[in-house]
Coordinates of C-alpha atoms and ligand atoms in Angstrom, one line a residue:
M366 CA 8.0 1.4 32.0
S367 CA 6.6 -1.2 34.4
S368 CA 4.4 -3.1 31.9
P369 CA 7.2 -5.3 30.3
I370 CA 8.1 -6.3 33.8
I371 CA 4.6 -7.2 34.7
V372 CA 4.3 -9.2 31.4
L373 CA 7.6 -10.9 32.1
S374 CA 6.7 -11.8 35.6
V375 CA 3.2 -13.1 34.6
L376 CA 4.9 -15.2 31.9
L377 CA 7.5 -16.5 34.4
C378 CA 4.8 -17.3 36.9
C379 CA 2.6 -19.2 34.6
W380 CA 5.4 -20.9 32.9
K381 CA 6.6 -22.1 36.3
I382 CA 3.1 -23.4 37.2
Q383 CA 2.7 -25.1 33.8
F384 CA 6.2 -26.6 34.1
S385 CA 5.7 -27.9 37.6
R386 CA 2.3 -29.4 36.8
A387 CA 3.8 -31.4 33.9
L388 CA 6.3 -33.3 36.0
P389 CA 6.2 -36.9 35.0
T390 CA 4.9 -38.4 38.3
F391 CA 2.5 -40.8 36.7
R392 CA 5.1 -43.4 36.0
G393 CA 3.6 -44.8 32.8
G394 CA 0.0 -43.7 33.4
L395 CA -3.0 -45.7 34.3
N396 CA -2.9 -49.4 33.5
R397 CA 0.8 -49.1 33.8
A398 CA 2.6 -52.4 33.1
D399 CA 3.8 -52.5 36.7
G400 CA 0.4 -51.6 38.2
L401 CA -1.4 -53.5 40.9
C402 CA -4.0 -54.9 38.5
V403 CA -1.5 -56.2 36.0
K404 CA 1.0 -57.6 38.6
L405 CA -1.2 -59.0 41.3
V406 CA -4.8 -59.4 40.3
Q407 CA -5.2 -60.2 36.6
P408 CA -2.8 -63.2 36.8
Y409 CA -5.4 -64.9 38.9
G410 CA -8.1 -64.4 36.4
Y411 CA -10.0 -61.6 38.2
Q412 CA -11.3 -58.5 36.5
C413 CA -9.4 -55.3 37.6
E414 CA -9.8 -51.7 36.7
E415 CA -7.0 -49.2 37.5
L416 CA -8.2 -45.8 38.7
A417 CA -6.6 -42.6 40.0
V418 CA -8.2 -39.9 42.1
E419 CA -6.7 -36.5 42.9
T420 CA -6.8 -35.3 46.5
K421 CA -7.4 -31.6 47.3
D422 CA -3.7 -31.2 48.0
G423 CA -2.6 -32.7 44.7
F424 CA -1.8 -36.4 45.4
L425 CA -2.8 -38.9 42.8
L426 CA -4.0 -42.0 44.6
G427 CA -4.3 -45.4 43.0
V428 CA -7.5 -47.2 43.5
Q429 CA -8.1 -50.7 41.9
R430 CA -11.6 -52.1 41.4
V431 CA -11.6 -55.9 41.5
W432 CA -14.5 -58.2 40.7
S433 CA -15.0 -61.8 39.8
A434 CA -16.3 -62.6 36.4
N435 CA -17.2 -66.1 37.6
Y436 CA -19.7 -64.8 40.2
I437 CA -23.2 -65.2 39.0
G438 CA -26.0 -63.7 41.0
E439 CA -27.0 -60.3 42.3
R440 CA -24.1 -57.9 42.8
K441 CA -23.5 -57.0 46.4
K442 CA -22.5 -53.7 47.9
P443 CA -19.0 -52.2 47.2
V444 CA -16.3 -53.0 49.8
F445 CA -13.4 -50.6 50.3
L446 CA -10.2 -51.9 51.7
N447 CA -7.8 -49.4 53.3
H448 CA -4.3 -50.6 54.2
G449 CA -2.0 -49.8 57.1
I450 CA 1.2 -47.9 57.7
L451 CA 4.4 -49.0 55.9
I452 CA 2.5 -51.1 53.5
G453 CA 0.2 -50.5 50.5
G454 CA -3.0 -51.8 48.8
D455 CA -1.1 -54.8 47.6
I456 CA -1.3 -56.3 51.1
W457 CA -4.9 -57.5 50.3
V458 CA -3.8 -59.6 47.4
L459 CA -0.4 -61.0 48.4
N460 CA -1.7 -64.5 49.2
A461 CA -3.4 -66.9 46.7
P462 CA -7.1 -66.1 46.1
P463 CA -8.5 -68.6 48.6
E464 CA -6.4 -66.8 51.4
S465 CA -6.7 -63.2 50.4
L466 CA -9.5 -61.0 51.6
A467 CA -9.9 -59.0 48.3
F468 CA -10.4 -62.1 46.3
I469 CA -12.7 -63.8 48.9
L470 CA -14.9 -60.7 48.9
A471 CA -14.9 -60.6 45.1
D472 CA -15.9 -64.3 45.0
A473 CA -18.7 -63.5 47.4
G474 CA -20.2 -61.1 44.8
H475 CA -18.8 -57.8 46.1
D476 CA -17.2 -55.1 44.0
V477 CA -13.9 -54.6 45.8
W478 CA -12.1 -51.3 45.8
I479 CA -8.4 -51.3 46.9
A480 CA -7.1 -48.1 48.4
N481 CA -3.5 -47.0 48.0
V482 CA -2.7 -43.9 50.0
R483 CA -0.3 -41.1 49.0
T484 CA 3.3 -42.2 48.4
S485 CA 2.6 -45.9 48.6
E486 CA 3.9 -48.2 45.9
F487 CA 0.7 -48.5 43.7
S488 CA -0.3 -44.9 44.0
Y489 CA 0.5 -42.3 41.3
G490 CA 2.6 -39.6 42.8
H491 CA 1.7 -35.9 43.0
V492 CA 0.7 -33.4 40.3
S493 CA 3.7 -31.1 41.2
Y494 CA 6.1 -32.9 43.6
S495 CA 8.3 -35.9 43.2
R496 CA 9.7 -38.3 45.8
S497 CA 12.8 -36.1 46.4
D498 CA 10.7 -33.1 47.4
R499 CA 10.1 -32.2 51.0
E500 CA 6.4 -31.4 50.2
F501 CA 5.9 -35.0 48.9
W502 CA 6.4 -36.2 52.5
D503 CA 4.7 -33.4 54.4
W504 CA 1.8 -35.3 55.8
S505 CA 0.5 -37.6 58.6
V506 CA -2.6 -39.5 59.3
D507 CA -4.4 -36.1 59.5
E508 CA -4.0 -35.8 55.7
L509 CA -4.7 -39.5 55.1
S510 CA -8.0 -39.0 56.8
A511 CA -9.0 -35.5 55.6
Y512 CA -7.8 -35.8 52.0
D513 CA -7.0 -39.4 50.9
L514 CA -9.9 -41.3 52.6
Q515 CA -12.3 -38.5 51.7
A516 CA -11.3 -38.4 48.0
M517 CA -11.3 -42.2 47.5
L518 CA -14.5 -42.9 49.3
E519 CA -16.3 -40.1 47.6
M520 CA -15.2 -41.6 44.3
V521 CA -16.5 -45.0 45.1
Y522 CA -19.8 -43.6 46.3
A523 CA -20.1 -41.5 43.1
R524 CA -19.3 -44.4 40.8
T525 CA -21.4 -47.1 42.5
N526 CA -24.3 -45.0 43.7
S527 CA -24.2 -47.1 46.8
K528 CA -23.2 -46.9 50.4
V529 CA -19.8 -48.5 51.0
L530 CA -18.7 -51.4 53.3
Y531 CA -15.5 -50.4 54.9
V532 CA -12.5 -52.6 55.9
G533 CA -9.6 -50.8 57.6
Y534 CA -6.4 -52.3 58.8
S535 CA -4.2 -50.6 61.4
Q536 CA -3.7 -47.0 60.2
G537 CA -6.5 -47.6 57.8
T538 CA -8.7 -47.8 60.9
Q539 CA -7.2 -44.8 62.5
A540 CA -7.9 -42.6 59.4
A541 CA -11.5 -43.7 59.5
F542 CA -12.0 -43.1 63.2
A543 CA -10.5 -39.6 62.7
A544 CA -13.0 -39.0 59.9
F545 CA -16.0 -40.4 61.7
S546 CA -15.2 -38.4 64.8
E547 CA -15.5 -35.2 62.7
H548 CA -18.8 -36.6 61.2
R549 CA -17.1 -37.0 57.8
L550 CA -18.0 -39.9 55.6
V551 CA -20.6 -41.2 58.1
D552 CA -23.3 -41.0 55.4
I553 CA -21.2 -42.9 52.9
V554 CA -20.0 -45.8 55.1
E555 CA -22.7 -48.4 55.8
K556 CA -20.7 -50.8 58.1
A557 CA -17.1 -51.0 59.1
V558 CA -14.8 -53.9 59.8
M559 CA -11.7 -52.9 61.7
L560 CA -8.7 -55.2 61.7
A561 CA -6.2 -54.3 64.4
P562 CA -8.1 -51.1 65.3
V563 CA -6.0 -48.2 66.3
A564 CA -6.9 -44.9 67.9
Y565 CA -4.5 -44.8 70.9
V566 CA -1.0 -46.3 70.7
D567 CA 0.6 -45.7 74.1
H568 CA 0.4 -49.4 75.1
A569 CA 2.2 -50.5 71.9
T570 CA 5.2 -52.6 72.4
S571 CA 6.7 -52.4 68.9
L572 CA 10.3 -51.6 68.4
L573 CA 9.0 -48.3 67.0
T574 CA 8.1 -47.2 70.5
L575 CA 11.7 -47.1 71.5
G576 CA 12.1 -44.7 68.6
A577 CA 9.3 -42.6 70.1
Q578 CA 10.7 -42.7 73.6
T579 CA 14.1 -41.5 72.4
H580 CA 12.6 -38.8 70.2
L581 CA 13.9 -40.4 67.0
D582 CA 11.2 -38.4 65.2
L583 CA 12.8 -35.1 66.3
L584 CA 16.3 -36.4 65.4
I585 CA 15.1 -37.3 61.9
A586 CA 13.4 -33.9 61.4
S587 CA 16.6 -32.1 62.5
L588 CA 18.5 -34.1 59.9
G589 CA 16.1 -33.0 57.2
I590 CA 15.0 -36.6 56.4
Y591 CA 11.5 -36.6 55.0
E592 CA 11.0 -40.2 53.9
F593 CA 10.8 -42.9 56.6
S594 CA 11.9 -46.2 55.3
L595 CA 12.8 -49.5 57.0
R596 CA 14.3 -50.8 53.7
A597 CA 18.0 -51.5 53.3
Q598 CA 18.8 -48.1 51.8
N599 CA 17.6 -46.5 55.0
K600 CA 19.7 -48.7 57.3
P601 CA 20.3 -45.9 59.8
V602 CA 16.8 -46.1 61.2
T603 CA 16.9 -49.9 61.5
E604 CA 20.3 -49.8 63.1
Y605 CA 19.3 -47.0 65.4
L606 CA 16.2 -49.0 66.6
C607 CA 18.3 -52.2 66.9
K608 CA 20.9 -50.5 69.1
L609 CA 18.1 -49.7 71.5
S610 CA 16.7 -53.2 71.4
D611 CA 17.8 -55.8 74.0
D612 CA 17.4 -58.6 71.3
P613 CA 20.9 -59.6 70.1
E614 CA 19.2 -61.0 66.9
C615 CA 17.3 -57.7 66.3
T616 CA 18.0 -57.5 62.6
E617 CA 16.9 -61.1 62.0
N618 CA 13.8 -60.7 64.2
F619 CA 13.0 -57.2 63.0
V620 CA 9.5 -57.9 61.7
T621 CA 8.6 -59.6 64.9
L622 CA 10.0 -56.8 67.0
L623 CA 8.0 -54.3 64.9
A624 CA 4.6 -56.0 64.7
G625 CA 4.6 -58.8 67.3
P626 CA 5.2 -62.6 67.0
N627 CA 3.0 -63.7 64.2
C628 CA 1.7 -67.2 64.6
C629 CA 0.6 -68.1 61.1
I630 CA 2.7 -66.6 58.4
N631 CA 4.0 -68.9 55.7
D632 CA 7.8 -68.5 56.0
T633 CA 8.4 -69.8 52.5
R634 CA 6.5 -66.9 51.2
R635 CA 8.5 -64.3 53.1
A636 CA 10.9 -63.5 50.2
Y637 CA 7.8 -62.8 48.1
Y638 CA 6.2 -60.5 50.6
E639 CA 9.5 -58.6 50.9
I640 CA 9.3 -57.7 47.2
Y641 CA 6.4 -55.4 48.2
E642 CA 6.8 -54.6 51.9
P643 CA 7.7 -52.7 53.8
Q644 CA 7.0 -49.5 52.0
S645 CA 8.0 -46.0 53.0
T646 CA 5.9 -43.6 55.0
S647 CA 6.6 -40.0 55.8
A648 CA 9.0 -39.1 58.7
K649 CA 6.2 -36.7 59.8
N650 CA 3.7 -39.6 59.9
F651 CA 6.1 -41.6 62.1
G652 CA 6.6 -38.4 64.1
H653 CA 2.8 -38.1 64.6
L654 CA 2.6 -41.7 65.9
A655 CA 5.5 -40.9 68.3
Q656 CA 3.6 -37.9 69.6
Q657 CA 0.5 -40.1 70.1
F658 CA 2.6 -42.7 71.9
R659 CA 4.3 -40.1 74.2
G660 CA 1.1 -38.1 74.8
K661 CA -1.2 -41.1 75.2
S662 CA -3.5 -39.2 72.9
F663 CA -5.4 -39.3 69.7
D664 CA -4.8 -35.7 68.6
K665 CA -3.9 -34.0 65.4
F666 CA -0.3 -33.4 64.6
D667 CA 1.4 -31.1 67.2
Y668 CA 3.3 -28.4 65.4
G669 CA 4.4 -26.6 68.6
F670 CA 3.0 -23.6 70.4
W671 CA 3.1 -20.9 67.7
Q672 CA 2.3 -23.0 64.7
N673 CA -0.6 -24.7 66.5
L674 CA -2.0 -21.2 67.2
V675 CA -1.8 -20.3 63.5
R676 CA -3.2 -23.6 62.2
Y677 CA -5.7 -24.6 64.9
G678 CA -6.3 -21.3 66.7
W679 CA -5.1 -22.9 69.9
I680 CA -1.8 -23.7 71.5
S681 CA -2.3 -27.4 71.4
P682 CA -3.7 -29.6 68.6
P683 CA -7.4 -30.7 68.6
T684 CA -8.3 -34.1 69.8
Y685 CA -10.2 -36.6 67.6
S686 CA -13.0 -37.2 70.0
L687 CA -14.2 -40.8 69.8
P688 CA -17.5 -40.3 71.6
N689 CA -18.4 -38.1 68.6
I690 CA -18.5 -41.1 66.3
P691 CA -22.2 -41.7 65.6
R692 CA -23.7 -44.9 66.8
T693 CA -25.3 -45.4 63.4
I694 CA -22.3 -47.2 61.9
P695 CA -22.2 -50.9 63.0
F696 CA -18.6 -52.0 63.7
L697 CA -16.9 -55.4 63.8
F698 CA -13.4 -55.3 65.4
F699 CA -10.8 -58.0 65.3
Y700 CA -7.9 -57.6 67.7
A701 CA -5.0 -59.8 68.8
A702 CA -3.2 -60.7 72.0
K703 CA 0.3 -60.4 70.6
D704 CA -0.2 -57.3 68.5
A705 CA 2.7 -55.0 69.1
L706 CA 1.0 -52.0 67.5
A707 CA -2.8 -52.3 68.2
A708 CA -2.3 -53.5 71.8
P709 CA -5.4 -55.0 73.5
Q710 CA -5.4 -52.3 76.3
N711 CA -5.6 -49.6 73.7
V712 CA -8.4 -51.4 71.8
A713 CA -10.3 -51.6 75.1
Q714 CA -9.8 -47.9 75.7
L715 CA -11.1 -47.2 72.2
V716 CA -14.1 -49.4 72.6
S717 CA -15.0 -47.8 76.0
E718 CA -15.1 -44.4 74.4
L719 CA -17.4 -45.3 71.5
Q720 CA -21.1 -44.7 71.8
S721 CA -21.9 -47.9 69.9
K722 CA -20.9 -51.3 71.0
P723 CA -18.8 -53.0 68.4
E724 CA -18.9 -56.7 67.9
L725 CA -15.5 -57.9 69.1
V726 CA -13.4 -60.9 68.0
F727 CA -10.3 -61.6 70.0
L728 CA -7.5 -63.7 68.5
P729 CA -5.2 -65.1 71.2
D730 CA -2.5 -66.3 68.9
Y731 CA -2.4 -63.5 66.4
A732 CA 0.0 -60.6 66.1
H733 CA -0.3 -57.5 63.8
L734 CA 0.5 -59.0 60.4
D735 CA -1.6 -62.2 60.8
F736 CA -4.7 -60.3 59.9
V737 CA -3.6 -59.7 56.4
V738 CA -1.0 -62.3 55.4
S739 CA -1.5 -65.3 57.5
Y740 CA -2.6 -68.7 55.9
N741 CA -5.5 -69.1 58.4
A742 CA -7.2 -65.7 58.4
K743 CA -9.3 -67.3 55.7
D744 CA -10.7 -69.5 58.5
L745 CA -10.5 -67.3 61.6
V746 CA -11.3 -63.8 60.2
Y747 CA -12.6 -63.5 56.7
P748 CA -15.7 -65.7 56.9
K749 CA -16.9 -63.5 59.7
V750 CA -16.2 -60.4 57.6
V751 CA -18.3 -61.7 54.7
E752 CA -21.1 -62.8 57.1
F753 CA -21.1 -59.4 58.8
F754 CA -21.5 -57.6 55.5
N755 CA -24.3 -59.9 54.3
S756 CA -26.3 -59.8 57.6
Ligands
LIG1673 C1 3.3 -72.0 52.0 O1 3.7 -71.4 50.8 C2 4.2 -72.4 49.8 C3 4.7 -71.6 48.6 O2 3.8 -70.6 48.2 C4 3.0 -73.4 49.5 O3 3.5 -74.3 48.6 C5 2.5 -74.0 50.8 O4 1.4 -74.8 50.5 C6 2.2 -72.9 51.8 N1 1.8 -73.5 53.1 C7 0.6 -73.2 53.8 C8 0.5 -73.9 55.1 O5 -0.2 -72.4 53.3

């Protein structure tokens, strides 16, 4: 009697699994015509290989390997570039080659690996979920560190057979600090450059902090919104934040209010940057930042009393303990006076908790975005990065 039912349910179960794994999330597969290599690297004559790596929780991350065919000489160590929040790996190649860090490092003989974390533009989706699913957006920097960074760096290490030179920017630094504090990846990363280093965010002055203060994250969660976007289609968030702002020109000054007054971004290129940025992040990731802002902490995501007990075995989330970061990784930090996200007070706190003494470079005129898209980072920042990696 029961055996047909068992057979049927087994069939249904497996059919469902097969079906869900076959969802077309790859958008044209590797070397897709709209991929980062094709669009942003190969037009400048650089070699570029499009790769994907699957995380333990099923995201297919895009990684592009860039090198210069013109470089003659001994190949240098691989460099891994990890982007920040609300942007993607494209940020490293948005300026012309003499001004973009990825190309500068390739010209210096490095094999450059560009990271694209889950859900960012030049990543490859998820094996089962699509952008409209809640699960697609169910992550914060905890997963970026534990799954994305882990999977991508292990791939680079395995393919190059070499320790990796790390460059993080903003959330790309926070994911690394989280990993190192848990003694993950510390044997793979040889040196690390941190642009706008972030562990704590409570001194941030970004417009986003007004969202955190007014519990915008909880409002968004209660409305069942999973994707956090500052693009036109998600006007409510922009409008909400601008209502809280005392700047009457908030919409026009939005980028400045978000990231700080950049000194050195070429305004005539702004329309071009806006083709690619900003990109979405998850509402949960924004919520996690809001928790860190309100709690003045660098903890894992706070799920609330009971869920914390289930997940972490304690009523509150564990802290990423910065003193646990081994002193064996040499650090070079760049931070900026006018940075609205990586505030100098928070950088000082981060530095004071590390066992090692990072080399520090302070930029009095810079704000958050100058590190990656200014026309003079090629003079003020990138030569020091190349030198640090070669020393
Ligand atoms: C700004 O961008 C324009 C267009 O790409 C370019 O012609 C100009 O030289 C740039 N200016 C600077 C200071 O880099």
